[in-house]
CSV table of C-alpha atoms and ligand atoms in Angstrom, one decimal:
chain,number,residue,atom,x,y,z
A,12,MET,CA,-53.6,-119.0,56.2
A,13,GLN,CA,-51.3,-121.9,55.5
A,14,PRO,CA,-47.6,-121.2,54.6
A,15,THR,CA,-46.2,-121.9,51.2
A,16,PHE,CA,-44.4,-125.2,51.3
A,17,LEU,CA,-41.6,-125.7,48.8
A,18,THR,CA,-39.6,-129.0,48.5
A,19,PHE,CA,-36.0,-129.3,47.3
A,20,PRO,CA,-33.9,-132.4,46.7
A,21,ASP,CA,-31.5,-131.9,49.6
A,22,PRO,CA,-30.3,-129.6,52.4
A,23,ASP,CA,-27.8,-127.9,50.1
A,24,ALA,CA,-30.6,-126.9,47.7
A,25,VAL,CA,-32.7,-125.6,50.6
A,26,ALA,CA,-29.7,-123.5,51.8
A,27,SER,CA,-29.0,-122.2,48.3
A,28,ASP,CA,-32.7,-121.1,47.8
A,29,ALA,CA,-32.7,-119.5,51.2
A,30,ALA,CA,-29.5,-117.6,50.5
A,31,ALA,CA,-31.0,-116.2,47.3
A,32,ARG,CA,-34.1,-115.1,49.2
A,33,PHE,CA,-32.1,-113.6,52.0
A,34,ILE,CA,-29.9,-111.6,49.5
A,35,ALA,CA,-32.9,-110.4,47.5
A,36,LEU,CA,-34.8,-109.3,50.6
A,37,ALA,CA,-31.7,-107.6,52.0
A,38,GLU,CA,-31.0,-105.6,48.8
A,39,GLY,CA,-34.6,-104.6,48.6
A,40,ALA,CA,-34.9,-103.4,52.2
A,41,ILE,CA,-31.6,-101.5,52.1
A,42,ALA,CA,-32.7,-99.8,48.8
A,43,GLU,CA,-36.1,-98.9,50.2
A,44,ARG,CA,-35.5,-98.3,53.9
A,45,GLY,CA,-31.7,-97.9,54.2
A,46,ARG,CA,-31.4,-101.1,56.3
A,47,PHE,CA,-32.3,-104.8,56.5
A,48,VAL,CA,-33.7,-106.0,59.8
A,49,VAL,CA,-33.4,-109.8,60.2
A,50,ALA,CA,-33.7,-112.3,62.9
A,51,LEU,CA,-31.5,-115.4,62.5
A,52,ALA,CA,-32.8,-118.9,63.4
A,53,GLY,CA,-31.2,-121.2,65.9
A,54,GLY,CA,-30.3,-124.9,65.8
A,55,SER,CA,-28.0,-126.5,63.2
A,56,THR,CA,-30.0,-126.2,60.0
A,57,PRO,CA,-29.0,-122.6,59.2
A,58,GLU,CA,-25.3,-123.5,59.2
A,59,ARG,CA,-25.3,-124.3,55.4
A,60,LEU,CA,-27.1,-121.0,54.7
A,61,TYR,CA,-24.6,-119.0,56.8
A,62,LYS,CA,-21.7,-120.6,54.9
A,63,ILE,CA,-23.2,-119.5,51.6
A,64,LEU,CA,-24.0,-116.0,52.8
A,65,ALA,CA,-20.4,-115.6,54.1
A,66,THR,CA,-19.2,-115.9,50.5
A,67,GLN,CA,-21.6,-113.3,49.2
A,68,THR,CA,-21.2,-109.6,48.8
A,69,LEU,CA,-23.5,-108.1,51.5
A,70,ASP,CA,-23.1,-104.8,53.4
A,71,TRP,CA,-23.4,-106.2,57.0
A,72,THR,CA,-23.1,-102.6,58.3
A,73,GLN,CA,-26.6,-102.1,56.9
A,74,ILE,CA,-28.0,-105.3,58.3
A,75,MET,CA,-29.5,-105.3,61.8
A,76,VAL,CA,-29.1,-108.9,63.1
A,77,PHE,CA,-31.2,-110.2,66.0
A,78,PHE,CA,-31.9,-113.8,67.0
A,79,SER,CA,-35.4,-115.3,66.9
A,80,ASP,CA,-34.4,-117.3,69.9
A,81,ASP,CA,-31.3,-118.4,71.9
A,82,ARG,CA,-30.2,-120.4,74.8
A,83,PHE,CA,-29.5,-118.5,78.0
A,84,VAL,CA,-25.7,-118.9,77.6
A,85,SER,CA,-22.8,-116.7,76.6
A,86,VAL,CA,-22.0,-116.4,72.9
A,87,ASN,CA,-18.8,-118.4,73.6
A,88,ASN,CA,-20.9,-121.4,74.8
A,89,ARG,CA,-21.2,-124.2,72.3
A,90,PHE,CA,-25.0,-124.1,72.7
A,91,SER,CA,-25.2,-120.4,71.6
A,92,ASN,CA,-27.2,-119.8,68.4
A,93,ALA,CA,-25.6,-116.3,68.2
A,94,GLY,CA,-22.2,-117.9,68.7
A,95,LEU,CA,-22.7,-120.1,65.6
A,96,ALA,CA,-23.7,-117.1,63.4
A,97,LEU,CA,-20.8,-115.0,64.8
A,98,ARG,CA,-18.3,-117.7,63.9
A,99,LEU,CA,-19.6,-118.2,60.3
A,100,LEU,CA,-20.8,-114.7,59.2
A,101,PRO,CA,-18.8,-111.4,58.9
A,102,LEU,CA,-21.4,-109.7,61.2
A,103,CYS,CA,-20.9,-106.0,62.1
A,104,PRO,CA,-20.7,-105.8,65.9
A,105,ARG,CA,-22.4,-102.4,65.9
A,106,THR,CA,-25.5,-103.8,64.2
A,107,THR,CA,-25.6,-107.3,65.7
A,108,PHE,CA,-27.6,-108.0,68.8
A,109,PRO,CA,-27.0,-111.3,70.6
A,110,ILE,CA,-29.3,-111.9,73.6
A,111,PRO,CA,-27.6,-110.2,76.7
A,112,ALA,CA,-27.1,-113.4,78.6
A,113,GLU,CA,-23.8,-112.3,80.0
A,114,THR,CA,-25.2,-109.2,81.7
A,115,THR,CA,-28.4,-110.6,83.1
A,116,LEU,CA,-29.2,-112.8,86.0
A,117,ASP,CA,-31.7,-115.2,84.4
A,118,ALA,CA,-33.7,-115.8,81.2
A,119,ALA,CA,-36.6,-113.7,82.4
A,120,GLU,CA,-34.4,-110.6,82.9
A,121,CYS,CA,-32.6,-111.4,79.7
A,122,ALA,CA,-35.8,-111.5,77.7
A,123,ALA,CA,-37.0,-108.2,79.1
A,124,GLN,CA,-33.7,-106.5,78.4
A,125,TYR,CA,-33.6,-108.0,74.9
A,126,GLU,CA,-37.0,-106.6,74.2
A,127,ASN,CA,-35.9,-103.2,75.4
A,128,GLU,CA,-32.8,-103.3,73.1
A,129,LEU,CA,-34.9,-104.4,70.2
A,130,ILE,CA,-37.4,-101.5,70.7
A,131,ALA,CA,-34.5,-99.0,71.2
A,132,ALA,CA,-33.0,-100.1,67.9
A,133,LEU,CA,-36.2,-100.6,65.8
A,134,GLY,CA,-38.9,-98.5,67.5
A,135,GLY,CA,-42.0,-99.3,69.5
A,136,GLU,CA,-43.6,-101.5,66.8
A,137,PRO,CA,-40.7,-103.6,65.6
A,138,ARG,CA,-41.4,-105.2,62.2
A,139,PHE,CA,-38.7,-107.5,60.9
A,140,ASP,CA,-38.0,-107.6,57.2
A,141,LEU,CA,-37.2,-111.3,57.6
A,142,VAL,CA,-37.5,-113.8,60.5
A,143,LEU,CA,-35.7,-117.1,59.9
A,144,LEU,CA,-37.1,-120.1,61.8
A,145,GLY,CA,-36.5,-123.8,62.2
A,146,LEU,CA,-38.8,-126.6,63.2
A,147,GLY,CA,-38.0,-129.0,66.1
A,148,ASP,CA,-38.8,-132.7,65.8
A,149,ASP,CA,-41.4,-132.0,68.5
A,150,GLY,CA,-43.1,-129.3,66.5
A,151,HIS,CA,-41.6,-126.3,68.2
A,152,THR,CA,-40.3,-123.3,66.5
A,153,ALA,CA,-37.9,-120.6,67.9
A,154,SER,CA,-38.1,-121.6,71.6
A,155,LEU,CA,-41.9,-121.9,71.6
A,156,PHE,CA,-42.3,-125.4,73.0
A,157,PRO,CA,-45.4,-127.5,73.2
A,158,GLY,CA,-47.5,-126.7,76.3
A,159,LYS,CA,-45.2,-123.9,77.6
A,160,ALA,CA,-46.4,-120.6,78.9
A,161,ALA,CA,-44.3,-118.8,76.3
A,162,LEU,CA,-46.9,-119.8,73.7
A,163,THR,CA,-49.4,-117.3,75.1
A,164,ALA,CA,-47.0,-114.5,76.0
A,165,THR,CA,-48.2,-111.1,74.8
A,166,SER,CA,-44.8,-109.3,74.9
A,167,GLY,CA,-42.4,-109.3,71.9
A,168,VAL,CA,-39.8,-111.4,73.6
A,169,THR,CA,-40.3,-113.9,76.4
A,170,HIS,CA,-38.4,-116.8,78.1
A,171,SER,CA,-39.0,-120.5,78.5
A,172,THR,CA,-37.8,-123.4,80.5
A,173,PRO,CA,-36.3,-126.1,78.3
A,174,GLY,CA,-38.5,-128.3,76.1
A,175,VAL,CA,-38.1,-132.0,75.7
A,176,LEU,CA,-35.3,-131.6,73.1
A,177,PRO,CA,-31.7,-130.8,74.2
A,178,PRO,CA,-29.9,-128.7,75.3
A,179,PRO,CA,-31.5,-128.5,78.7
A,180,VAL,CA,-31.0,-124.8,79.2
A,181,ASP,CA,-33.5,-121.9,79.6
A,182,ARG,CA,-34.3,-120.0,76.5
A,183,VAL,CA,-35.1,-116.4,75.4
A,184,THR,CA,-37.4,-116.3,72.4
A,185,PHE,CA,-39.5,-114.1,70.1
A,186,THR,CA,-43.2,-114.5,70.8
A,187,PHE,CA,-45.8,-115.2,68.1
A,188,ALA,CA,-46.8,-111.5,68.3
A,189,LEU,CA,-43.3,-110.4,67.2
A,190,ILE,CA,-42.8,-113.1,64.6
A,191,ASN,CA,-46.3,-112.5,63.1
A,192,ALA,CA,-45.5,-108.8,62.7
A,193,ALA,CA,-42.8,-109.6,60.2
A,194,ARG,CA,-42.8,-108.8,56.5
A,195,ASN,CA,-41.4,-112.2,55.7
A,196,VAL,CA,-41.0,-115.4,57.7
A,197,LEU,CA,-38.8,-118.2,56.2
A,198,PHE,CA,-38.5,-121.7,57.6
A,199,LEU,CA,-35.6,-124.0,56.8
A,200,VAL,CA,-36.7,-127.6,57.6
A,201,THR,CA,-34.5,-130.5,56.6
A,202,GLY,CA,-34.2,-134.1,57.7
A,203,ALA,CA,-36.4,-137.1,58.2
A,204,GLY,CA,-36.9,-136.2,61.9
A,205,LYS,CA,-39.2,-133.4,60.9
A,206,LYS,CA,-41.3,-135.4,58.5
A,207,GLU,CA,-44.1,-136.3,60.9
A,208,LYS,CA,-44.6,-132.8,62.2
A,209,VAL,CA,-44.4,-131.3,58.7
A,210,ALA,CA,-47.2,-133.7,57.6
A,211,GLN,CA,-49.3,-132.7,60.6
A,212,TRP,CA,-48.6,-129.0,59.9
A,213,ARG,CA,-49.6,-129.3,56.3
A,214,ALA,CA,-52.8,-131.3,57.2
A,215,GLY,CA,-53.8,-128.6,59.7
A,216,GLU,CA,-53.7,-131.1,62.5
A,217,GLY,CA,-53.1,-130.4,66.2
A,218,SER,CA,-53.2,-127.0,68.0
A,219,VAL,CA,-50.7,-124.3,68.8
A,220,SER,CA,-50.2,-125.9,72.1
A,221,THR,CA,-49.4,-129.4,70.7
A,222,LEU,CA,-47.8,-128.1,67.4
A,223,PRO,CA,-46.5,-124.6,68.2
A,224,VAL,CA,-45.3,-124.0,64.6
A,225,ARG,CA,-49.0,-123.6,63.8
A,226,GLY,CA,-48.9,-120.3,65.7
A,227,VAL,CA,-46.8,-118.7,63.0
A,228,ALA,CA,-49.1,-116.8,60.6
A,229,PRO,CA,-47.8,-113.4,59.7
A,230,THR,CA,-50.6,-110.7,59.9
A,231,ASN,CA,-49.4,-108.9,56.9
A,232,GLY,CA,-46.4,-110.8,55.5
A,233,THR,CA,-45.3,-113.9,53.7
A,234,CYS,CA,-44.6,-117.3,55.2
A,235,THR,CA,-42.6,-119.8,53.3
A,236,VAL,CA,-41.3,-123.2,54.3
A,237,LEU,CA,-38.3,-124.6,52.5
A,238,LEU,CA,-38.2,-128.4,52.9
A,239,ASP,CA,-35.8,-131.1,51.7
A,240,GLN,CA,-37.1,-134.4,50.3
A,241,ALA,CA,-36.5,-136.1,53.6
A,242,ALA,CA,-38.7,-133.8,55.6
A,243,SER,CA,-41.3,-133.5,53.0
B,5,LIG,C1,-33.1,-123.8,69.2
B,5,LIG,C2,-33.7,-123.4,67.8
B,5,LIG,C3,-34.8,-124.3,67.5
B,5,LIG,C4,-34.4,-124.9,66.1
B,5,LIG,C5,-35.1,-126.2,65.9
B,5,LIG,C6,-34.5,-127.0,64.8
B,5,LIG,O1,-32.6,-122.9,69.8
B,5,LIG,O2,-33.1,-125.0,69.4
B,5,LIG,O3,-34.0,-122.1,67.6
B,5,LIG,O4,-36.0,-123.7,67.3
B,5,LIG,O5,-34.6,-124.0,65.1
B,5,LIG,O6,-35.0,-127.0,67.1
B,5,LIG,O7,-33.2,-127.3,65.1
B,5,LIG,P1,-32.2,-128.0,64.1
B,5,LIG,O8,-32.0,-127.0,63.0
B,5,LIG,O9,-30.9,-128.2,64.8
B,5,LIG,O10,-32.9,-129.2,63.6
C-alpha cells in the first residue's frame, strides 16, 4: 500500500505539521497507554521539528525516545543523530535510549545490544507509536542503503557499512520488520535533492534494493510522507 503524500509550501510548514502530529500522537498514547514510544529520525531535516517541539508542553518523562538509526559514534560526535536531538530537546535521560556506541566494540555488537535494550524496555514484540524517518538523496531511509545486507535482516535492529552518502561511518539501524510493526510512520522529506527519488517512490518504480524507502509499509499502521514543494 502506498503512503499518503502531503505537500507543503516549505520546510517550516512541514515541520509545523509534523510537530502537530507528534503532539497529538503523544497525548493520545500517554492517555491510552501511559507512555508514548517514539523513534526519532536522523539527518538534518528533523532539526526544525525538534526546535518547535522544544517550545511545546510535553511530558518527556512519559516519552520513550529511541533512534531509528544512528552513526556508530558517541553522542558527542558531530555525526551523532542522538546528539542533535539531545542538544535541541529537553529529553528525559531515564527514558531516552541513544545507541550504545560508547560501550560496544563495533556496529554489529552495538546493534545487538540496542535490540536487547529495546526489548527490555518495550517487551518482546516492540511496537512503536511513531517512527520518524527521512529519505536520502539515494533513496535510503534510516540506514537501510541500496544493495546492503541490512535490507534483508530479520532482526529488529541491525548494522550497516556506510552507503554512498556521507558520513563514511558504520551505522546501527532499525530493520523494515521493526519499522513496519509501528502504529504510525512519518517521513519528513524536504529539498530538491529528494525530488527524483520521491517521484520514483510515488510512481512505484524500482525495488527495495534500489529504492529502499519502498520497504516501508506498516503492517497495521499509518504511513505519511510530509513533503515541501521542492521535494514534491
Ligand atoms: C542518517 C539518517 C538518514 C537521513 C536521510 C536524510 O543517519 O543519515 O538517518 O536516513 O534521514 O539521509 O538526511 P537529511 O535529513 O540530512 O536530508
